[in-house]
Amino acid sequence: MIDNFHINQTFSNHFDLNEDVYALFLKLSNDNNHMHVSDDYAKEYGFEGKIMHGNILNAFISYFIGECLPVKNVVIQSQSIDFKKPVYINTKIQFIATVDSIVESVHVVIFKFNFQNSQNVVVAKGKIQIGLL
């Protein structure tokens, strides 16, 4: 299984942060912070409008690990994410993950990743460590 990965191997996917995704995440998280639900409030603090919950990006990471890799018997061992720019509802983002290192002896793959908006601006980045079972 570890042979399915190599250093600098890249994976990517697009996600559409539409009203349906927003509504489902809002219902799931029950996070009604004014920054996420009020355009007027968010604009008072310099944003273009209400901002998408940053943790929706973690759900996209989960999808990537569980559904997009060439192997299915994997678990996330750790992940970190740094939020760089706000993401707004009704935007598309691209997720790009690159294999940064492989530890064959313990069946671990470490990815560096980023999320970019449609203007190719990095809105979040981080690392994911997976274990192959």
mmCIF file of N, CA and C in Angstrom:
data_model
loop_
_atom_site.group_PDB
_atom_site.id
_atom_site.type_symbol
_atom_site.label_atom_id
_atom_site.label_comp_id
_atom_site.label_asym_id
_atom_site.label_seq_id
_atom_site.Cartn_x
_atom_site.Cartn_y
_atom_site.Cartn_z
ATOM 1 N N MET A 1 0.803 -1.208 0.000
ATOM 2 C CA MET A 1 0.000 0.000 0.000
ATOM 3 C C MET A 1 0.841 1.266 0.000
ATOM 4 N N ILE A 2 1.916 1.268 0.748
ATOM 5 C CA ILE A 2 2.776 2.436 0.798
ATOM 6 C C ILE A 2 3.348 2.727 -0.591
ATOM 7 N N ASP A 3 3.414 1.675 -1.436
ATOM 8 C CA ASP A 3 3.912 1.834 -2.800
ATOM 9 C C ASP A 3 2.977 2.682 -3.668
ATOM 10 N N ASN A 4 1.768 2.938 -3.205
ATOM 11 C CA ASN A 4 0.825 3.783 -3.934
ATOM 12 C C ASN A 4 1.163 5.271 -3.829
ATOM 13 N N PHE A 5 2.181 5.598 -3.022
ATOM 14 C CA PHE A 5 2.533 6.993 -2.784
ATOM 15 C C PHE A 5 4.001 7.238 -3.086
ATOM 16 N N HIS A 6 4.308 8.445 -3.541
ATOM 17 C CA HIS A 6 5.692 8.846 -3.746
ATOM 18 C C HIS A 6 5.848 10.339 -3.422
ATOM 19 N N ILE A 7 7.036 10.732 -3.048
ATOM 20 C CA ILE A 7 7.315 12.119 -2.686
ATOM 21 C C ILE A 7 6.945 13.039 -3.850
ATOM 22 N N ASN A 8 6.304 14.148 -3.522
ATOM 23 C CA ASN A 8 5.838 15.178 -4.464
ATOM 24 C C ASN A 8 4.624 14.764 -5.282
ATOM 25 N N GLN A 9 4.070 13.597 -5.026
ATOM 26 C CA GLN A 9 2.819 13.203 -5.677
ATOM 27 C C GLN A 9 1.730 14.181 -5.244
ATOM 28 N N THR A 10 0.942 14.654 -6.198
ATOM 29 C CA THR A 10 -0.056 15.676 -5.908
ATOM 30 C C THR A 10 -1.460 15.162 -6.186
ATOM 31 N N PHE A 11 -2.374 15.554 -5.316
ATOM 32 C CA PHE A 11 -3.799 15.264 -5.451
ATOM 33 C C PHE A 11 -4.538 16.593 -5.381
ATOM 34 N N SER A 12 -5.653 16.695 -6.083
ATOM 35 C CA SER A 12 -6.433 17.925 -5.981
ATOM 36 C C SER A 12 -7.917 17.619 -6.144
ATOM 37 N N ASN A 13 -8.703 18.547 -5.664
ATOM 38 C CA ASN A 13 -10.146 18.430 -5.762
ATOM 39 C C ASN A 13 -10.741 19.828 -5.636
ATOM 40 N N HIS A 14 -11.910 20.010 -6.203
ATOM 41 C CA HIS A 14 -12.633 21.281 -6.096
ATOM 42 C C HIS A 14 -13.849 21.099 -5.206
ATOM 43 N N PHE A 15 -14.166 22.148 -4.471
ATOM 44 C CA PHE A 15 -15.348 22.138 -3.615
ATOM 45 C C PHE A 15 -16.150 23.416 -3.857
ATOM 46 N N ASP A 16 -17.447 23.265 -3.898
ATOM 47 C CA ASP A 16 -18.360 24.379 -4.116
ATOM 48 C C ASP A 16 -19.017 24.720 -2.786
ATOM 49 N N LEU A 17 -18.699 25.877 -2.256
ATOM 50 C CA LEU A 17 -19.278 26.316 -0.985
ATOM 51 C C LEU A 17 -20.574 27.075 -1.255
ATOM 52 N N ASN A 18 -21.584 26.328 -1.644
ATOM 53 C CA ASN A 18 -22.869 26.932 -1.993
ATOM 54 C C ASN A 18 -23.778 27.050 -0.772
ATOM 55 N N GLU A 19 -24.964 27.567 -0.977
ATOM 56 C CA GLU A 19 -25.916 27.780 0.121
ATOM 57 C C GLU A 19 -26.300 26.466 0.806
ATOM 58 N N ASP A 20 -26.401 25.375 0.043
ATOM 59 C CA ASP A 20 -26.757 24.086 0.637
ATOM 60 C C ASP A 20 -25.675 23.601 1.597
ATOM 61 N N VAL A 21 -24.410 23.687 1.181
ATOM 62 C CA VAL A 21 -23.299 23.278 2.035
ATOM 63 C C VAL A 21 -23.281 24.145 3.294
ATOM 64 N N TYR A 22 -23.457 25.440 3.112
ATOM 65 C CA TYR A 22 -23.492 26.371 4.247
ATOM 66 C C TYR A 22 -24.602 25.984 5.227
ATOM 67 N N ALA A 23 -25.803 25.764 4.717
ATOM 68 C CA ALA A 23 -26.948 25.449 5.584
ATOM 69 C C ALA A 23 -26.738 24.125 6.323
ATOM 70 N N LEU A 24 -26.208 23.123 5.640
ATOM 71 C CA LEU A 24 -25.966 21.834 6.287
ATOM 72 C C LEU A 24 -24.909 21.947 7.379
ATOM 73 N N PHE A 25 -23.828 22.683 7.097
ATOM 74 C CA PHE A 25 -22.780 22.827 8.113
ATOM 75 C C PHE A 25 -23.282 23.650 9.295
ATOM 76 N N LEU A 26 -24.065 24.681 9.024
ATOM 77 C CA LEU A 26 -24.638 25.496 10.093
ATOM 78 C C LEU A 26 -25.518 24.640 10.995
ATOM 79 N N LYS A 27 -26.330 23.790 10.387
ATOM 80 C CA LYS A 27 -27.196 22.905 11.170
ATOM 81 C C LYS A 27 -26.373 21.895 11.969
ATOM 82 N N LEU A 28 -25.364 21.320 11.347
ATOM 83 C CA LEU A 28 -24.525 20.325 12.011
ATOM 84 C C LEU A 28 -23.737 20.927 13.176
ATOM 85 N N SER A 29 -23.104 22.067 12.939
ATOM 86 C CA SER A 29 -22.229 22.661 13.957
ATOM 87 C C SER A 29 -23.001 23.459 14.999
ATOM 88 N N ASN A 30 -24.154 23.969 14.613
ATOM 89 C CA ASN A 30 -24.949 24.847 15.474
ATOM 90 C C ASN A 30 -24.143 26.087 15.880
ATOM 91 N N ASP A 31 -23.187 26.464 15.042
ATOM 92 C CA ASP A 31 -22.357 27.647 15.279
ATOM 93 C C ASP A 31 -23.026 28.836 14.596
ATOM 94 N N ASN A 32 -23.739 29.613 15.377
ATOM 95 C CA ASN A 32 -24.478 30.768 14.859
ATOM 96 C C ASN A 32 -23.775 32.087 15.154
ATOM 97 N N ASN A 33 -22.455 32.033 15.259
ATOM 98 C CA ASN A 33 -21.682 33.253 15.465
ATOM 99 C C ASN A 33 -22.092 34.270 14.409
ATOM 100 N N HIS A 34 -22.223 35.533 14.829
ATOM 101 C CA HIS A 34 -22.692 36.579 13.904
ATOM 102 C C HIS A 34 -21.830 36.704 12.653
ATOM 103 N N MET A 35 -20.539 36.390 12.756
ATOM 104 C CA MET A 35 -19.666 36.453 11.571
ATOM 105 C C MET A 35 -20.124 35.473 10.490
ATOM 106 N N HIS A 36 -20.802 34.404 10.919
ATOM 107 C CA HIS A 36 -21.234 33.366 9.984
ATOM 108 C C HIS A 36 -22.672 33.522 9.519
ATOM 109 N N VAL A 37 -23.463 34.328 10.199
ATOM 110 C CA VAL A 37 -24.890 34.384 9.861
ATOM 111 C C VAL A 37 -25.396 35.776 9.499
ATOM 112 N N SER A 38 -24.586 36.799 9.690
ATOM 113 C CA SER A 38 -25.044 38.162 9.419
ATOM 114 C C SER A 38 -24.074 38.904 8.510
ATOM 115 N N ASP A 39 -24.547 39.230 7.306
ATOM 116 C CA ASP A 39 -23.726 40.026 6.390
ATOM 117 C C ASP A 39 -23.368 41.368 7.016
ATOM 118 N N ASP A 40 -24.371 42.039 7.608
ATOM 119 C CA ASP A 40 -24.135 43.368 8.180
ATOM 120 C C ASP A 40 -23.089 43.324 9.285
ATOM 121 N N TYR A 41 -23.184 42.356 10.159
ATOM 122 C CA TYR A 41 -22.230 42.239 11.260
ATOM 123 C C TYR A 41 -20.816 41.997 10.721
ATOM 124 N N ALA A 42 -20.687 41.059 9.794
ATOM 125 C CA ALA A 42 -19.367 40.755 9.233
ATOM 126 C C ALA A 42 -18.785 41.974 8.504
ATOM 127 N N LYS A 43 -19.628 42.709 7.807
ATOM 128 C CA LYS A 43 -19.151 43.906 7.100
ATOM 129 C C LYS A 43 -18.643 44.968 8.068
ATOM 130 N N GLU A 44 -19.238 45.051 9.265
ATOM 131 C CA GLU A 44 -18.768 46.000 10.276
ATOM 132 C C GLU A 44 -17.323 45.738 10.658
ATOM 133 N N TYR A 45 -16.872 44.515 10.478
ATOM 134 C CA TYR A 45 -15.509 44.135 10.842
ATOM 135 C C TYR A 45 -14.590 43.975 9.631
ATOM 136 N N GLY A 46 -15.014 44.529 8.502
ATOM 137 C CA GLY A 46 -14.141 44.588 7.338
ATOM 138 C C GLY A 46 -14.246 43.433 6.351
ATOM 139 N N PHE A 47 -15.184 42.523 6.569
ATOM 140 C CA PHE A 47 -15.364 41.416 5.637
ATOM 141 C C PHE A 47 -16.350 41.817 4.536
ATOM 142 N N GLU A 48 -16.339 41.080 3.435
ATOM 143 C CA GLU A 48 -17.243 41.360 2.314
ATOM 144 C C GLU A 48 -18.682 40.987 2.642
ATOM 145 N N GLY A 49 -18.848 40.096 3.578
ATOM 146 C CA GLY A 49 -20.155 39.598 4.005
ATOM 147 C C GLY A 49 -19.905 38.468 4.976
ATOM 148 N N LYS A 50 -20.974 37.741 5.321
ATOM 149 C CA LYS A 50 -20.791 36.641 6.271
ATOM 150 C C LYS A 50 -19.772 35.656 5.714
ATOM 151 N N ILE A 51 -18.972 35.107 6.625
ATOM 152 C CA ILE A 51 -17.897 34.217 6.208
ATOM 153 C C ILE A 51 -18.272 32.765 6.503
ATOM 154 N N MET A 52 -17.776 31.896 5.667
ATOM 155 C CA MET A 52 -18.022 30.470 5.842
ATOM 156 C C MET A 52 -17.278 29.982 7.075
ATOM 157 N N HIS A 53 -17.836 29.014 7.763
ATOM 158 C CA HIS A 53 -17.163 28.392 8.900
ATOM 159 C C HIS A 53 -15.846 27.769 8.428
ATOM 160 N N GLY A 54 -14.755 28.130 9.062
ATOM 161 C CA GLY A 54 -13.459 27.590 8.659
ATOM 162 C C GLY A 54 -13.383 26.079 8.781
ATOM 163 N N ASN A 55 -14.084 25.535 9.751
ATOM 164 C CA ASN A 55 -13.970 24.098 9.969
ATOM 165 C C ASN A 55 -14.657 23.252 8.909
ATOM 166 N N ILE A 56 -15.387 23.863 8.003
ATOM 167 C CA ILE A 56 -15.909 23.092 6.867
ATOM 168 C C ILE A 56 -14.732 22.530 6.063
ATOM 169 N N LEU A 57 -13.603 23.226 6.093
ATOM 170 C CA LEU A 57 -12.430 22.742 5.369
ATOM 171 C C LEU A 57 -11.938 21.420 5.940
ATOM 172 N N ASN A 58 -12.103 21.230 7.252
ATOM 173 C CA ASN A 58 -11.731 19.949 7.860
ATOM 174 C C ASN A 58 -12.591 18.812 7.317
ATOM 175 N N ALA A 59 -13.846 19.095 7.043
ATOM 176 C CA ALA A 59 -14.716 18.076 6.450
ATOM 177 C C ALA A 59 -14.216 17.706 5.055
ATOM 178 N N PHE A 60 -13.724 18.671 4.314
ATOM 179 C CA PHE A 60 -13.190 18.391 2.983
ATOM 180 C C PHE A 60 -11.904 17.560 3.071
ATOM 181 N N ILE A 61 -11.106 17.813 4.106
ATOM 182 C CA ILE A 61 -9.912 16.988 4.331
ATOM 183 C C ILE A 61 -10.329 15.547 4.604
ATOM 184 N N SER A 62 -11.341 15.369 5.432
ATOM 185 C CA SER A 62 -11.840 14.029 5.733
ATOM 186 C C SER A 62 -12.294 13.326 4.457
ATOM 187 N N TYR A 63 -13.001 14.042 3.602
ATOM 188 C CA TYR A 63 -13.438 13.487 2.319
ATOM 189 C C TYR A 63 -12.223 13.069 1.481
ATOM 190 N N PHE A 64 -11.226 13.930 1.420
ATOM 191 C CA PHE A 64 -10.020 13.629 0.655
ATOM 192 C C PHE A 64 -9.373 12.331 1.136
ATOM 193 N N ILE A 65 -9.163 12.217 2.439
ATOM 194 C CA ILE A 65 -8.497 11.031 2.969
ATOM 195 C C ILE A 65 -9.357 9.788 2.760
ATOM 196 N N GLY A 66 -10.635 9.891 3.031
ATOM 197 C CA GLY A 66 -11.507 8.714 2.968
ATOM 198 C C GLY A 66 -11.929 8.289 1.582
ATOM 199 N N GLU A 67 -11.973 9.237 0.648
ATOM 200 C CA GLU A 67 -12.561 8.934 -0.657
ATOM 201 C C GLU A 67 -11.667 9.148 -1.864
ATOM 202 N N CYS A 68 -10.625 9.953 -1.748
ATOM 203 C CA CYS A 68 -9.853 10.335 -2.936
ATOM 204 C C CYS A 68 -8.486 9.665 -3.070
ATOM 205 N N LEU A 69 -8.016 9.052 -2.022
ATOM 206 C CA LEU A 69 -6.707 8.404 -2.088
ATOM 207 C C LEU A 69 -6.810 7.053 -2.790
ATOM 208 N N PRO A 70 -5.693 6.556 -3.317
ATOM 209 C CA PRO A 70 -5.726 5.277 -4.046
ATOM 210 C C PRO A 70 -5.867 4.056 -3.128
ATOM 211 N N VAL A 71 -5.899 4.262 -1.826
ATOM 212 C CA VAL A 71 -6.126 3.182 -0.859
ATOM 213 C C VAL A 71 -7.236 3.620 0.085
ATOM 214 N N LYS A 72 -7.966 2.661 0.636
ATOM 215 C CA LYS A 72 -9.107 2.994 1.495
ATOM 216 C C LYS A 72 -8.887 2.643 2.956
ATOM 217 N N ASN A 73 -7.904 1.825 3.264
ATOM 218 C CA ASN A 73 -7.679 1.430 4.652
ATOM 219 C C ASN A 73 -6.670 2.380 5.296
ATOM 220 N N VAL A 74 -7.139 3.618 5.528
ATOM 221 C CA VAL A 74 -6.301 4.676 6.089
ATOM 222 C C VAL A 74 -7.030 5.343 7.257
ATOM 223 N N VAL A 75 -6.249 5.929 8.140
ATOM 224 C CA VAL A 75 -6.801 6.762 9.207
ATOM 225 C C VAL A 75 -5.956 8.027 9.313
ATOM 226 N N ILE A 76 -6.622 9.110 9.660
ATOM 227 C CA ILE A 76 -5.894 10.349 9.945
ATOM 228 C C ILE A 76 -5.310 10.224 11.338
ATOM 229 N N GLN A 77 -4.006 10.399 11.425
ATOM 230 C CA GLN A 77 -3.342 10.360 12.727
ATOM 231 C C GLN A 77 -3.211 11.757 13.328
ATOM 232 N N SER A 78 -3.008 12.735 12.475
ATOM 233 C CA SER A 78 -2.959 14.124 12.932
ATOM 234 C C SER A 78 -3.164 15.041 11.738
ATOM 235 N N GLN A 79 -3.602 16.247 12.050
ATOM 236 C CA GLN A 79 -3.706 17.264 11.010
ATOM 237 C C GLN A 79 -3.627 18.629 11.672
ATOM 238 N N SER A 80 -3.116 19.576 10.919
ATOM 239 C CA SER A 80 -3.085 20.958 11.375
ATOM 240 C C SER A 80 -3.550 21.824 10.211
ATOM 241 N N ILE A 81 -4.188 22.916 10.555
ATOM 242 C CA ILE A 81 -4.669 23.816 9.516
ATOM 243 C C ILE A 81 -4.505 25.250 10.005
ATOM 244 N N ASP A 82 -3.964 26.082 9.133
ATOM 245 C CA ASP A 82 -3.813 27.503 9.406
ATOM 246 C C ASP A 82 -4.727 28.252 8.454
ATOM 247 N N PHE A 83 -5.637 29.022 9.008
ATOM 248 C CA PHE A 83 -6.574 29.800 8.201
ATOM 249 C C PHE A 83 -5.918 31.130 7.852
ATOM 250 N N LYS A 84 -5.805 31.424 6.557
ATOM 251 C CA LYS A 84 -5.087 32.609 6.088
ATOM 252 C C LYS A 84 -6.013 33.734 5.624
ATOM 253 N N LYS A 85 -7.098 33.385 4.970
ATOM 254 C CA LYS A 85 -8.029 34.365 4.400
ATOM 255 C C LYS A 85 -9.453 33.852 4.601
ATOM 256 N N PRO A 86 -10.413 34.748 4.665
ATOM 257 C CA PRO A 86 -11.799 34.286 4.794
ATOM 258 C C PRO A 86 -12.291 33.619 3.510
ATOM 259 N N VAL A 87 -13.235 32.727 3.695
ATOM 260 C CA VAL A 87 -13.895 32.071 2.563
ATOM 261 C C VAL A 87 -15.369 32.447 2.648
ATOM 262 N N TYR A 88 -15.917 32.832 1.528
ATOM 263 C CA TYR A 88 -17.300 33.294 1.501
ATOM 264 C C TYR A 88 -18.215 32.254 0.869
ATOM 265 N N ILE A 89 -19.467 32.351 1.235
ATOM 266 C CA ILE A 89 -20.481 31.467 0.675
ATOM 267 C C ILE A 89 -20.613 31.752 -0.820
ATOM 268 N N ASN A 90 -20.948 30.722 -1.566
ATOM 269 C CA ASN A 90 -21.095 30.779 -3.028
ATOM 270 C C ASN A 90 -19.767 31.039 -3.731
ATOM 271 N N THR A 91 -18.724 30.391 -3.214
ATOM 272 C CA THR A 91 -17.427 30.424 -3.880
ATOM 273 C C THR A 91 -16.953 28.992 -4.096
ATOM 274 N N LYS A 92 -16.008 28.854 -4.987
ATOM 275 C CA LYS A 92 -15.388 27.553 -5.247
ATOM 276 C C LYS A 92 -13.964 27.619 -4.725
ATOM 277 N N ILE A 93 -13.536 26.515 -4.117
ATOM 278 C CA ILE A 93 -12.163 26.441 -3.650
ATOM 279 C C ILE A 93 -11.527 25.166 -4.182
ATOM 280 N N GLN A 94 -10.227 25.216 -4.335
ATOM 281 C CA GLN A 94 -9.476 24.051 -4.776
ATOM 282 C C GLN A 94 -8.603 23.572 -3.625
ATOM 283 N N PHE A 95 -8.618 22.270 -3.404
ATOM 284 C CA PHE A 95 -7.777 21.622 -2.406
ATOM 285 C C PHE A 95 -6.628 20.959 -3.143
ATOM 286 N N ILE A 96 -5.402 21.229 -2.716
ATOM 287 C CA ILE A 96 -4.220 20.632 -3.328
ATOM 288 C C ILE A 96 -3.370 20.034 -2.215
ATOM 289 N N ALA A 97 -3.115 18.733 -2.291
ATOM 290 C CA ALA A 97 -2.289 18.041 -1.298
ATOM 291 C C ALA A 97 -1.110 17.385 -2.002
ATOM 292 N N THR A 98 0.048 17.508 -1.407
ATOM 293 C CA THR A 98 1.276 16.942 -1.959
ATOM 294 C C THR A 98 1.941 16.057 -0.908
ATOM 295 N N VAL A 99 2.369 14.872 -1.332
ATOM 296 C CA VAL A 99 3.078 13.985 -0.417
ATOM 297 C C VAL A 99 4.405 14.645 -0.058
ATOM 298 N N ASP A 100 4.577 14.906 1.238
ATOM 299 C CA ASP A 100 5.772 15.585 1.730
ATOM 300 C C ASP A 100 6.811 14.587 2.228
ATOM 301 N N SER A 101 6.338 13.527 2.897
ATOM 302 C CA SER A 101 7.262 12.498 3.373
ATOM 303 C C SER A 101 6.530 11.179 3.579
ATOM 304 N N ILE A 102 7.314 10.119 3.542
ATOM 305 C CA ILE A 102 6.806 8.759 3.713
ATOM 306 C C ILE A 102 7.709 8.056 4.720
ATOM 307 N N VAL A 103 7.081 7.431 5.709
ATOM 308 C CA VAL A 103 7.827 6.657 6.696
ATOM 309 C C VAL A 103 7.393 5.205 6.516
ATOM 310 N N GLU A 104 8.129 4.496 5.683
ATOM 311 C CA GLU A 104 7.744 3.135 5.313
ATOM 312 C C GLU A 104 7.670 2.193 6.508
ATOM 313 N N SER A 105 8.576 2.344 7.463
ATOM 314 C CA SER A 105 8.645 1.395 8.580
ATOM 315 C C SER A 105 7.371 1.360 9.423
ATOM 316 N N VAL A 106 6.637 2.471 9.463
ATOM 317 C CA VAL A 106 5.398 2.518 10.252
ATOM 318 C C VAL A 106 4.179 2.836 9.387
ATOM 319 N N HIS A 107 4.346 2.754 8.069
ATOM 320 C CA HIS A 107 3.250 2.938 7.106
ATOM 321 C C HIS A 107 2.559 4.292 7.262
ATOM 322 N N VAL A 108 3.356 5.346 7.265
ATOM 323 C CA VAL A 108 2.847 6.705 7.443
ATOM 324 C C VAL A 108 3.152 7.534 6.197
ATOM 325 N N VAL A 109 2.168 8.342 5.806
ATOM 326 C CA VAL A 109 2.341 9.304 4.716
ATOM 327 C C VAL A 109 1.954 10.673 5.273
ATOM 328 N N ILE A 110 2.796 11.666 5.001
ATOM 329 C CA ILE A 110 2.530 13.030 5.459
ATOM 330 C C ILE A 110 2.352 13.918 4.231
ATOM 331 N N PHE A 111 1.251 14.651 4.229
ATOM 332 C CA PHE A 111 0.914 15.564 3.143
ATOM 333 C C PHE A 111 1.036 17.004 3.633
ATOM 334 N N LYS A 112 1.484 17.880 2.755
ATOM 335 C CA LYS A 112 1.284 19.314 2.910
ATOM 336 C C LYS A 112 0.097 19.654 2.020
ATOM 337 N N PHE A 113 -0.738 20.570 2.453
ATOM 338 C CA PHE A 113 -1.899 20.909 1.631
ATOM 339 C C PHE A 113 -2.181 22.402 1.702
ATOM 340 N N ASN A 114 -2.966 22.850 0.735
ATOM 341 C CA ASN A 114 -3.546 24.183 0.818
ATOM 342 C C ASN A 114 -4.892 24.194 0.118
ATOM 343 N N PHE A 115 -5.678 25.163 0.512
ATOM 344 C CA PHE A 115 -6.942 25.471 -0.151
ATOM 345 C C PHE A 115 -6.754 26.822 -0.817
ATOM 346 N N GLN A 116 -7.172 26.924 -2.084
ATOM 347 C CA GLN A 116 -7.063 28.181 -2.825
ATOM 348 C C GLN A 116 -8.443 28.593 -3.311
ATOM 349 N N ASN A 117 -8.696 29.910 -3.305
ATOM 350 C CA ASN A 117 -9.957 30.377 -3.879
ATOM 351 C C ASN A 117 -9.822 30.497 -5.396
ATOM 352 N N SER A 118 -10.855 30.975 -6.037
ATOM 353 C CA SER A 118 -10.853 31.023 -7.510
ATOM 354 C C SER A 118 -9.847 32.034 -8.058
ATOM 355 N N GLN A 119 -9.310 32.907 -7.213
ATOM 356 C CA GLN A 119 -8.260 33.842 -7.634
ATOM 357 C C GLN A 119 -6.871 33.281 -7.316
ATOM 358 N N ASN A 120 -6.797 31.977 -6.974
ATOM 359 C CA ASN A 120 -5.553 31.294 -6.622
ATOM 360 C C ASN A 120 -4.873 31.854 -5.377
ATOM 361 N N VAL A 121 -5.659 32.463 -4.500
ATOM 362 C CA VAL A 121 -5.159 32.950 -3.221
ATOM 363 C C VAL A 121 -5.307 31.825 -2.202
ATOM 364 N N VAL A 122 -4.226 31.526 -1.473
ATOM 365 C CA VAL A 122 -4.275 30.490 -0.446
ATOM 366 C C VAL A 122 -5.112 31.000 0.726
ATOM 367 N N VAL A 123 -6.186 30.284 1.029
ATOM 368 C CA VAL A 123 -7.059 30.663 2.135
ATOM 369 C C VAL A 123 -6.778 29.838 3.389
ATOM 370 N N ALA A 124 -6.153 28.680 3.227
ATOM 371 C CA ALA A 124 -5.771 27.838 4.365
ATOM 372 C C ALA A 124 -4.684 26.880 3.906
ATOM 373 N N LYS A 125 -3.861 26.451 4.867
ATOM 374 C CA LYS A 125 -2.824 25.474 4.540
ATOM 375 C C LYS A 125 -2.489 24.679 5.793
ATOM 376 N N GLY A 126 -1.799 23.552 5.601
ATOM 377 C CA GLY A 126 -1.431 22.754 6.749
ATOM 378 C C GLY A 126 -0.798 21.437 6.374
ATOM 379 N N LYS A 127 -0.867 20.497 7.337
ATOM 380 C CA LYS A 127 -0.305 19.160 7.146
ATOM 381 C C LYS A 127 -1.299 18.107 7.622
ATOM 382 N N ILE A 128 -1.218 16.965 6.999
ATOM 383 C CA ILE A 128 -2.020 15.801 7.392
ATOM 384 C C ILE A 128 -1.089 14.601 7.462
ATOM 385 N N GLN A 129 -1.188 13.851 8.541
ATOM 386 C CA GLN A 129 -0.443 12.594 8.660
ATOM 387 C C GLN A 129 -1.458 11.469 8.697
ATOM 388 N N ILE A 130 -1.251 10.509 7.785
ATOM 389 C CA ILE A 130 -2.146 9.347 7.758
ATOM 390 C C ILE A 130 -1.357 8.079 8.049
ATOM 391 N N GLY A 131 -2.059 7.120 8.586
ATOM 392 C CA GLY A 131 -1.494 5.796 8.778
ATOM 393 C C GLY A 131 -2.211 4.832 7.869
ATOM 394 N N LEU A 132 -1.444 3.969 7.208
ATOM 395 C CA LEU A 132 -2.003 2.947 6.347
ATOM 396 C C LEU A 132 -2.161 1.668 7.178
ATOM 397 N N LEU A 133 -3.332 1.123 7.198
ATOM 398 C CA LEU A 133 -3.616 -0.050 8.025
ATOM 399 C C LEU A 133 -3.326 -1.344 7.284
#
